[in-house]
Short mmCIF file of C-alpha atoms and ligand atoms in Angstrom, two decimals:
data_model
loop_
_atom_site.label_atom_id
_atom_site.label_comp_id
_atom_site.label_asym_id
_atom_site.label_seq_id
_atom_site.Cartn_x
_atom_site.Cartn_y
_atom_site.Cartn_z
CA UNK A 1 2.15 -4.34 11.50
CA UNK A 2 5.71 -4.88 12.25
CA UNK A 3 5.60 -8.41 13.23
CA UNK A 4 3.15 -7.68 16.02
CA UNK A 5 1.31 -5.63 16.31
CA UNK A 6 2.27 -4.41 19.71
CA UNK A 7 -0.94 -1.96 20.48
CA UNK A 8 -3.29 -3.74 18.47
CA UNK A 9 -3.18 -0.74 16.27
CA UNK A 10 -4.99 -2.63 13.62
CA UNK A 11 -8.89 -2.35 15.47
CA UNK A 12 -7.73 1.87 14.32
CA UNK A 13 -8.62 1.17 10.96
CA UNK A 14 -12.03 0.54 8.81
CA UNK A 15 -12.67 -3.01 7.37
CA UNK A 16 -12.40 0.06 3.90
CA UNK A 17 -9.00 1.18 4.82
CA UNK A 18 -7.75 -2.54 5.61
CA UNK A 19 -8.58 -3.37 3.13
CA UNK A 20 -7.17 -0.96 0.61
CA UNK A 21 -4.04 -1.79 2.69
CA UNK A 22 -4.26 -4.92 2.01
CA UNK A 23 -5.06 -4.62 -2.24
CA UNK A 24 -1.46 -2.57 -2.26
CA UNK A 25 0.57 -4.68 0.19
CA UNK A 26 -0.49 -7.49 -2.84
CA UNK A 27 0.21 -5.36 -5.93
CA UNK A 28 3.92 -4.80 -3.89
CA UNK A 29 4.54 -8.35 -2.95
CA UNK A 30 3.73 -9.39 -6.46
CA UNK A 31 5.08 -6.18 -9.47
CA UNK A 32 7.78 -4.88 -7.01
CA UNK A 33 9.38 -7.29 -4.42
CA UNK A 34 10.28 -9.81 -7.52
CA UNK A 35 12.09 -7.18 -9.02
CA UNK A 36 12.98 -4.12 -6.96
CA UNK A 37 16.61 -5.33 -6.19
CA UNK A 38 17.66 -5.31 -9.53
CA UNK A 39 15.82 -2.53 -11.25
CA UNK A 40 18.18 -0.26 -8.14
CA UNK A 41 21.69 -2.21 -8.65
CA UNK A 42 20.09 -1.27 -12.70
CA UNK A 43 19.42 1.88 -12.01
CA UNK A 44 16.91 1.73 -13.82
CA UNK A 45 12.72 1.30 -13.46
CA UNK A 46 10.27 0.22 -15.32
CA UNK A 47 7.99 3.78 -14.22
CA UNK A 48 5.21 3.50 -17.12
CA UNK A 49 4.18 0.08 -16.58
CA UNK A 50 3.90 0.72 -13.13
CA UNK A 51 2.47 3.51 -13.23
CA UNK A 52 -0.60 2.16 -15.83
CA UNK A 53 -0.11 -0.28 -13.41
CA UNK A 54 -1.30 1.75 -10.29
CA UNK A 55 -3.31 3.42 -12.06
CA UNK A 56 -5.78 1.04 -12.64
CA UNK A 57 -6.24 -0.10 -8.72
CA UNK A 58 -7.36 3.80 -8.73
CA UNK A 59 -3.84 4.33 -6.75
CA UNK A 60 -2.70 7.88 -8.96
CA UNK A 61 -4.78 10.87 -7.10
CA UNK A 62 -6.19 8.77 -4.95
CA UNK A 63 -7.58 11.40 -2.78
CA UNK A 64 -8.28 13.63 -4.52
CA UNK A 65 -11.96 13.73 -5.53
CA UNK A 66 -13.79 13.99 -9.29
CA UNK A 67 -12.02 13.03 -12.60
CA UNK A 68 -11.47 9.98 -13.00
CA UNK A 69 -9.48 9.82 -9.39
CA UNK A 70 -10.84 7.48 -6.09
CA UNK A 71 -12.10 9.82 -3.75
CA UNK A 72 -10.28 7.74 -0.71
CA UNK A 73 -9.85 9.32 3.02
CA UNK A 74 -6.36 10.69 4.07
CA UNK A 75 -5.10 7.49 5.83
CA UNK A 76 -6.30 5.22 3.00
CA UNK A 77 -3.54 6.74 0.88
CA UNK A 78 -0.91 7.20 3.77
CA UNK A 79 -1.91 3.36 4.32
CA UNK A 80 -1.05 2.96 0.38
CA UNK A 81 2.11 4.97 0.90
CA UNK A 82 3.19 2.39 3.70
CA UNK A 83 3.02 -0.87 1.23
CA UNK A 84 4.80 1.02 -1.41
CA UNK A 85 7.44 1.80 0.72
CA UNK A 86 8.08 -1.35 1.70
CA UNK A 87 8.48 -2.19 -1.09
CA UNK A 88 10.67 1.08 -2.20
CA UNK A 89 10.94 4.67 -1.71
CA UNK A 90 11.59 4.71 -5.27
CA UNK A 91 8.65 2.92 -6.29
CA UNK A 92 5.97 5.06 -3.33
CA UNK A 93 8.21 8.84 -4.94
CA UNK A 94 6.46 7.16 -8.50
CA UNK A 95 2.65 7.63 -7.03
CA UNK A 96 3.78 10.42 -4.36
CA UNK A 97 4.82 12.80 -7.09
CA UNK A 98 1.72 12.10 -9.32
CA UNK A 99 -0.86 12.58 -7.20
CA UNK A 100 0.40 14.78 -4.20
CA UNK A 101 2.49 16.86 -6.24
CA UNK A 102 1.46 17.05 -9.77
CA UNK A 103 -2.07 15.53 -10.18
CA UNK A 104 -3.30 18.28 -6.75
CA UNK A 105 -1.10 21.19 -7.92
CA UNK A 106 -3.44 20.44 -10.98
CA UNK A 107 -6.44 19.96 -9.09
CA UNK A 108 -6.15 22.54 -6.55
CA UNK A 109 -5.33 25.60 -8.88
CA UNK A 110 -6.10 24.45 -11.82
CA UNK A 111 -9.18 25.17 -14.58
CA UNK A 112 -11.15 23.66 -15.65
CA UNK A 113 -9.72 23.17 -19.00
CA UNK A 114 -6.68 22.02 -17.08
CA UNK A 115 -8.66 19.80 -14.64
CA UNK A 116 -10.26 17.46 -17.73
CA UNK A 117 -7.40 18.00 -20.33
CA UNK A 118 -4.61 16.31 -17.94
CA UNK A 119 -6.20 14.50 -14.43
CA UNK A 120 -8.50 11.37 -15.80
CA UNK A 121 -5.15 10.85 -18.10
CA UNK A 122 -3.19 11.31 -15.06
CA UNK A 123 -4.85 9.24 -13.00
CA UNK A 124 -4.79 6.18 -15.33
CA UNK A 125 -1.51 6.55 -15.05
CA UNK A 126 -1.40 7.05 -19.41
CA UNK A 127 0.04 11.01 -18.82
CA UNK A 128 2.55 11.00 -15.92
CA UNK A 129 3.45 14.46 -14.39
CA UNK A 130 6.11 16.23 -12.42
CA UNK A 131 6.96 19.18 -10.46
CA UNK A 132 9.30 21.42 -10.61
CA UNK A 133 10.03 23.54 -7.68
CA UNK A 134 14.32 22.91 -6.76
CA UNK A 135 17.13 24.07 -8.31
CA UNK A 136 20.65 23.82 -8.94
CA UNK A 137 20.86 26.74 -6.93
CA UNK A 138 18.17 27.38 -4.83
CA UNK A 139 16.52 24.48 -3.56
CA UNK A 140 15.43 24.79 0.35
CA UNK A 141 15.01 28.83 -0.24
CA UNK A 142 12.47 28.27 -3.14
CA UNK A 143 11.42 31.77 -2.69
CA UNK A 144 14.85 33.05 -4.66
CA UNK A 145 13.90 30.79 -7.77
CA UNK A 146 15.72 31.85 -10.91
CA UNK A 147 13.30 30.70 -13.15
CA UNK A 148 11.50 33.37 -14.79
CA UNK A 149 7.75 33.78 -16.95
CA UNK A 150 7.45 37.48 -18.60
CA UNK A 151 4.27 38.42 -20.75
CA UNK A 152 4.25 38.17 -24.06
CA UNK A 153 1.03 40.02 -26.23
CA UNK A 154 -1.42 37.18 -24.07
CA UNK A 155 1.85 34.23 -24.62
CA UNK A 156 4.41 33.70 -21.44
CA UNK A 157 7.81 33.18 -21.92
CA UNK A 158 9.35 30.92 -18.85
CA UNK A 159 13.00 30.72 -18.79
CA UNK A 160 15.50 29.25 -16.45
CA UNK A 161 16.41 25.20 -14.79
CA UNK A 162 15.46 22.83 -12.55
CA UNK A 163 16.73 19.90 -11.28
CA UNK A 164 16.36 17.41 -8.86
CA UNK A 165 12.96 16.85 -10.81
CA UNK A 166 10.83 13.14 -10.11
CA UNK A 167 9.70 11.37 -13.01
CA UNK A 168 11.18 14.72 -14.92
CA UNK A 169 12.73 12.66 -18.05
CA UNK A 170 9.78 10.67 -18.44
CA UNK A 171 7.04 13.58 -17.63
CA UNK A 172 3.60 14.23 -20.15
CA UNK A 173 3.39 17.36 -18.59
CA UNK A 174 5.61 19.18 -15.93
CA UNK A 175 3.53 21.35 -13.42
CA UNK A 176 6.98 24.27 -12.85
CA UNK A 177 7.11 27.28 -10.96
CA UNK A 178 8.56 30.91 -12.09
CA UNK A 179 8.83 34.25 -10.82
CA UNK A 180 7.09 36.89 -12.53
CA UNK A 181 6.11 40.62 -11.76
CA UNK A 182 3.65 39.78 -9.43
CA UNK A 183 5.58 36.78 -7.61
CA UNK A 184 5.71 32.90 -8.13
CA UNK A 185 3.06 31.17 -10.43
CA UNK A 186 2.37 27.82 -11.51
CA UNK A 187 2.37 26.92 -15.76
CA UNK A 188 1.47 23.32 -16.38
CA UNK A 189 4.09 23.01 -19.36
CA UNK A 190 3.95 19.72 -22.59
CA UNK A 191 7.29 18.01 -22.39
CA UNK A 192 6.59 18.14 -25.27
CA UNK A 193 6.86 22.12 -25.89
CA UNK A 194 9.85 23.43 -27.98
CA UNK A 195 12.09 24.41 -25.97
CA UNK A 196 11.67 22.06 -22.54
CA UNK A 197 14.72 19.30 -22.17
CA UNK A 198 14.83 16.64 -19.25
CA UNK A 199 18.08 14.97 -18.84
CA UNK A 200 17.82 12.59 -16.90
CA UNK A 201 20.01 12.81 -13.61
CA UNK A 202 23.30 9.33 -13.40
CA UNK A 203 25.42 8.06 -10.45
CA UNK A 204 22.41 8.21 -8.14
CA UNK A 205 23.83 6.01 -4.94
CA UNK A 206 20.29 6.59 -3.93
CA UNK A 207 16.68 5.97 -4.92
CA UNK A 208 18.68 4.71 -8.00
CA UNK A 209 14.20 3.30 -9.05
CA UNK A 210 12.65 6.26 -9.43
CA UNK A 211 13.72 8.84 -12.09
CA UNK A 212 15.37 11.54 -11.75
CA UNK A 213 16.16 14.88 -14.36
CA UNK A 214 17.43 17.97 -14.74
CA UNK A 215 13.72 20.35 -16.75
CA UNK A 216 15.85 23.23 -19.30
CA UNK A 217 13.37 25.72 -20.18
CA UNK A 218 15.01 27.62 -22.99
CA UNK A 219 12.46 30.48 -23.57
CA UNK A 220 9.42 28.03 -24.28
CA UNK A 221 6.15 29.89 -24.67
CA UNK A 222 3.17 28.79 -23.53
CA UNK A 223 -0.56 30.14 -24.54
CA UNK A 224 -1.95 32.16 -21.49
CA UNK A 225 -4.42 29.40 -19.98
CA UNK A 226 -1.53 27.97 -20.39
CA UNK A 227 -1.14 29.09 -16.35
CA UNK A 228 -2.58 27.91 -13.52
CA UNK A 229 -5.29 30.31 -12.68
CA UNK A 230 -5.54 29.96 -8.43
CA UNK A 231 -2.16 29.57 -7.75
CA UNK A 232 -0.75 33.01 -5.88
CA UNK A 233 2.83 33.53 -4.77
CA UNK A 234 4.47 31.10 -3.07
CA UNK A 235 2.07 29.51 -0.73
CA UNK A 236 0.67 27.45 -4.13
CA UNK A 237 3.84 24.69 -4.12
CA UNK A 238 4.02 24.88 -0.92
CA UNK A 239 0.72 23.19 -0.12
CA UNK A 240 1.77 21.12 -2.53
CA UNK A 241 4.21 19.74 -0.54
CA UNK A 242 1.88 20.21 2.32
CA UNK A 243 0.23 17.29 0.75
CA UNK A 244 3.34 14.94 -0.39
CA UNK A 245 4.62 15.57 3.00
CA UNK A 246 1.33 13.53 4.33
CA UNK A 247 2.34 10.74 2.31
CA UNK A 248 5.82 10.48 3.25
CA UNK A 249 4.96 10.15 7.29
CA UNK A 250 3.39 7.98 6.66
CA UNK A 251 5.67 6.14 3.53
CA UNK A 252 8.78 6.28 5.45
CA UNK A 253 6.81 4.17 8.48
CA UNK A 254 6.84 0.90 5.03
CA UNK A 255 10.85 1.07 4.65
CA UNK A 256 11.30 0.05 7.94
CA UNK A 257 8.81 -1.72 8.30
CA UNK A 258 10.48 -3.88 6.34
CA UNK A 259 13.63 -3.30 7.44
CA UNK A 260 12.78 -4.97 10.85
CA UNK A 261 10.24 -7.89 9.33
CA UNK A 262 13.27 -8.80 7.80
CA UNK A 263 15.94 -8.02 11.07
CA UNK A 264 13.40 -10.14 12.74
CA UNK A 265 13.37 -13.02 10.38
CA UNK A 266 17.53 -12.69 10.54
CA UNK A 267 17.79 -12.64 13.76
CA UNK A 268 15.51 -15.67 14.54
CA UNK A 269 17.37 -17.87 12.06
CA UNK A 270 20.88 -16.55 12.33
CA UNK A 271 23.20 -18.74 15.01
CA UNK A 272 26.52 -17.81 16.76
CA UNK A 273 27.78 -18.81 19.98
CA UNK A 274 25.73 -21.08 19.94
CA UNK A 275 21.79 -18.82 19.43
CA UNK A 276 19.73 -16.90 17.67
CA UNK A 277 20.75 -13.78 17.97
CA UNK A 278 17.01 -13.27 18.50
CA UNK A 279 18.35 -15.29 21.83
CA UNK A 280 21.11 -12.25 23.09
CA UNK A 281 19.62 -9.90 25.52
CA UNK A 282 21.25 -6.58 23.43
CA UNK A 283 19.76 -7.65 19.85
CA UNK A 284 15.83 -7.54 21.47
CA UNK A 285 16.76 -3.94 23.12
CA UNK A 286 17.44 -2.99 19.48
CA UNK A 287 14.59 -4.63 18.49
CA UNK A 288 12.72 -3.19 20.96
CA UNK A 289 13.31 0.14 21.14
CA UNK A 290 12.93 0.06 17.07
CA UNK A 291 9.70 -1.24 17.41
CA UNK A 292 8.35 1.20 19.64
CA UNK A 293 10.24 3.85 17.32
CA UNK A 294 7.91 2.09 14.84
CA UNK A 295 4.62 1.86 16.60
CA UNK A 296 5.07 5.29 17.72
CA UNK A 297 6.34 6.75 14.18
CA UNK A 298 2.58 5.44 13.29
CA UNK A 299 0.51 6.44 15.87
CA UNK A 300 1.37 9.83 14.84
CA UNK A 301 0.82 9.73 10.87
CA UNK A 302 -2.34 8.18 12.02
CA UNK A 303 -3.15 11.21 14.55
CA UNK A 304 -2.23 12.93 11.19
CA UNK A 305 -4.06 11.09 8.88
CA UNK A 306 -7.55 11.54 10.62
CA UNK A 307 -7.38 15.73 11.11
CA UNK A 308 -7.16 15.71 7.23
CA UNK A 309 -9.60 13.42 6.77
CA UNK A 310 -11.83 16.07 8.87
CA UNK A 311 -9.73 18.78 7.34
CA UNK A 312 -8.19 20.08 9.88
CA UNK A 313 -4.09 19.42 9.70
CA UNK A 314 -1.55 22.20 9.57
CA UNK A 315 2.24 22.30 7.47
CA UNK A 316 3.58 22.26 11.20
CA UNK A 317 1.99 19.19 12.26
CA UNK A 318 3.24 17.92 9.23
CA UNK A 319 6.91 18.61 9.50
CA UNK A 320 6.70 16.79 13.09
CA UNK A 321 5.76 14.07 10.90
CA UNK A 322 8.26 14.54 8.39
CA UNK A 323 10.77 15.00 10.98
CA UNK A 324 10.06 12.17 13.68
CA UNK A 325 8.31 9.54 10.78
CA UNK A 326 11.39 9.76 8.91
CA UNK A 327 14.16 10.41 11.29
CA UNK A 328 13.70 7.63 12.92
CA UNK A 329 12.87 5.52 10.10
CA UNK A 330 16.34 6.01 8.95
CA UNK A 331 17.81 5.22 11.94
CA UNK A 332 15.74 1.98 12.46
CA UNK A 333 17.42 0.97 9.51
CA UNK A 334 21.14 1.44 10.24
CA UNK A 335 19.83 -0.39 13.23
CA UNK A 336 18.47 -2.86 11.38
CA UNK A 337 22.03 -3.22 8.94
CA UNK A 338 23.53 -4.28 11.94
CA UNK A 339 21.36 -6.96 12.87
CA UNK A 340 22.19 -8.56 9.65
CA UNK A 341 25.84 -8.45 9.86
CA UNK A 342 27.89 -8.82 6.54
CA UNK A 343 24.73 -9.62 4.69
CA UNK A 344 23.17 -5.92 5.40
CA UNK A 345 25.40 -4.68 2.89
CA UNK A 346 24.35 -7.06 0.73
CA UNK A 347 21.31 -5.76 -2.03
CA UNK A 348 19.68 -9.62 -1.52
CA UNK A 349 18.02 -8.28 1.31
CA UNK A 350 16.21 -4.82 1.27
CA UNK A 351 18.14 -3.29 4.23
CA UNK A 352 20.95 -1.11 3.13
CA UNK A 353 18.45 0.00 -0.49
CA UNK A 354 15.92 1.28 2.04
CA UNK A 355 18.67 2.71 4.06
CA UNK A 356 19.94 4.65 1.26
CA UNK A 357 16.39 5.85 -0.07
CA UNK A 358 15.73 6.92 3.29
CA UNK A 359 18.91 9.12 2.10
CA UNK A 360 16.76 10.95 0.12
CA UNK A 361 13.50 10.95 1.38
CA UNK A 362 15.33 12.61 4.39
CA UNK A 363 16.31 15.76 2.00
CA UNK A 364 13.20 15.43 -0.30
CA UNK A 365 10.22 17.55 0.57
CA UNK A 366 12.07 19.78 3.31
CA UNK A 367 15.31 18.45 4.78
CA UNK A 368 14.75 18.09 8.42
CA UNK A 369 16.96 20.97 9.38
CA UNK A 370 13.62 22.96 7.53
CA UNK A 371 11.26 21.35 9.08
CA UNK A 372 12.92 22.26 12.66
CA UNK A 373 13.18 26.18 11.74
CA UNK A 374 9.42 25.20 10.75
CA UNK A 375 8.47 23.88 14.38
CA UNK A 376 10.72 26.13 16.28
CA UNK A 377 8.99 29.04 14.67
CA UNK A 378 5.64 27.24 15.25
CA UNK A 379 6.85 26.86 19.21
CA UNK A 380 9.13 30.38 19.37
CA UNK A 381 6.80 32.98 17.32
CA UNK A 382 10.37 33.61 15.81
CA UNK A 383 11.59 32.60 12.13
CA UNK A 384 14.99 32.14 12.23
CA UNK A 385 15.31 30.37 8.24
CA UNK A 386 17.51 33.62 6.88
C1 FAD B 1 16.39 11.80 -5.15
C2 FAD B 1 15.55 13.32 -5.15
C3 FAD B 1 14.18 14.02 -6.04
C4 FAD B 1 13.52 14.58 -5.61
N1 FAD B 1 12.87 15.04 -6.47
C5 FAD B 1 12.05 16.23 -6.73
C6 FAD B 1 11.16 16.76 -7.44
O1 FAD B 1 10.18 15.62 -7.88
N2 FAD B 1 10.84 17.94 -7.68
C7 FAD B 1 11.57 18.86 -7.18
O2 FAD B 1 11.30 19.81 -7.00
N3 FAD B 1 12.58 19.10 -6.06
C8 FAD B 1 12.92 17.23 -6.04
N4 FAD B 1 14.01 17.36 -5.08
C9 FAD B 1 15.07 18.31 -4.31
C10 FAD B 1 14.14 18.48 -3.00
O3 FAD B 1 13.07 18.82 -2.49
C11 FAD B 1 15.61 19.27 -2.62
O4 FAD B 1 16.73 18.44 -2.42
C12 FAD B 1 15.44 20.03 -1.44
O5 FAD B 1 15.00 20.48 -0.93
C13 FAD B 1 16.69 20.89 -0.81
O6 FAD B 1 17.45 21.30 -1.71
P1 FAD B 1 19.32 21.53 -1.97
O7 FAD B 1 18.95 20.11 -2.35
O8 FAD B 1 19.13 22.35 -2.68
O9 FAD B 1 20.14 21.76 -0.03
P2 FAD B 1 19.93 22.86 0.12
O10 FAD B 1 18.60 23.27 0.21
O11 FAD B 1 21.59 23.24 -0.04
O12 FAD B 1 20.34 22.66 1.35
C14 FAD B 1 21.87 22.06 1.94
C15 FAD B 1 21.86 21.86 3.66
O13 FAD B 1 21.65 23.01 4.12
C16 FAD B 1 20.59 23.28 5.14
N5 FAD B 1 19.68 24.30 4.91
C17 FAD B 1 19.20 25.05 3.88
N6 FAD B 1 18.95 26.27 4.52
C18 FAD B 1 19.28 25.71 6.23
C19 FAD B 1 18.54 26.45 7.03
N7 FAD B 1 17.57 28.34 6.44
N8 FAD B 1 19.31 26.59 8.43
C20 FAD B 1 19.42 25.56 8.14
N9 FAD B 1 19.74 25.20 7.75
C21 FAD B 1 19.72 25.03 6.61
C22 FAD B 1 19.74 21.71 4.54
O14 FAD B 1 19.01 21.16 5.66
C23 FAD B 1 20.59 20.41 4.00
O15 FAD B 1 20.59 20.39 4.89
C24 FAD B 1 14.42 16.19 -5.03
C25 FAD B 1 15.78 16.06 -4.48
C26 FAD B 1 15.54 14.75 -4.68
C27 FAD B 1 17.69 13.81 -4.00
#
């Protein structure tokens, strides 16, 4: 909770959920916090090492069942995302993309052979996955994708480019979405297949403790069994995004919590005009408003998590959570930065790093505008996408 658990939110968690949260909080304190400012500054993160450590704790694909996955509740997974993102949004992205996008796609749409081949190794972190939907010219509108998959005898030939793909430069397998004569289909593509190249995207000012890349597919020949048999149409990748967005609804609260806790500590220790910043009414108004928003966001996340565990979570409900919680988390990060004054822009404190990261979180997995359109369509019955 944020400094003080204003609403006694802990009482709505089970003992097991609290224990999982404590384990993830400890690993973040030990393995992420001491190093993350340096990773961020250098734009380098030991992602493979972290993946193996998170895998050993059962965090990769933790809400999936079988194939070495932990089979936890959606709420427990959400709490894990919150704790990871309290460390850094990039570190949470590593876990989200692995579990909710790449592993989920294979788990939900793959053949038994594909599941056996990839999921146990991905659950331990021995194999890294990525999820290639976005293209250089097609982001919010993936239905216009130009990456093509065509039949050549029994084989498939893939051609195109995927852009802004988390984990791509370190991945062993990419779930690639491509247009075929029958519509959009998904493929599990080993990254060492001839014709596949991944280039790291540099000069990012956000999510610097996360590896992001471009994947070029140059007439990549794949056997028939590389296609995910149950992935039919654009609704398949969108189903994966619903999974991952649920984790973000929780995760963003972690970044916001870390900012709030930092600002609270700072405000009680920094003195101006002869008294701690926390003693000024304007500072208290900021802290109170942020704490209220944070607690509202948490209640929303918990409600959506419980709906997911009941098997009743709908995509537009996830849009409500993603839109609100990322937007509010970013607002909290920016407000906390003001409380830290000049120190707010320093890498010695985590606040500006979180704020910069949340700019990416606001954009990926559906921008705020796209979620507004999803909610608007549900409210009005009218699609305003085009
Ligand atoms: C760090 C990072 C990691 C990422 N990781 C992945 C990944 O692992 N896999 C993957 O597939 N993608 C990934 N993405 C890509 C991300 O999902 C896209 O950036 C996102 O979907 C937006 O697409 P775009 O950047 O092309 O923006 P555009 O679609 O070009 O949108 C630009 C602006 O126009 C607005 N806009 C677009 N359409 C409309 C409309 N109809 N009405 C109103 N406004 C509109 C948008 O909201 C946005 O504000 C990542 C992005 C980042 C930054």
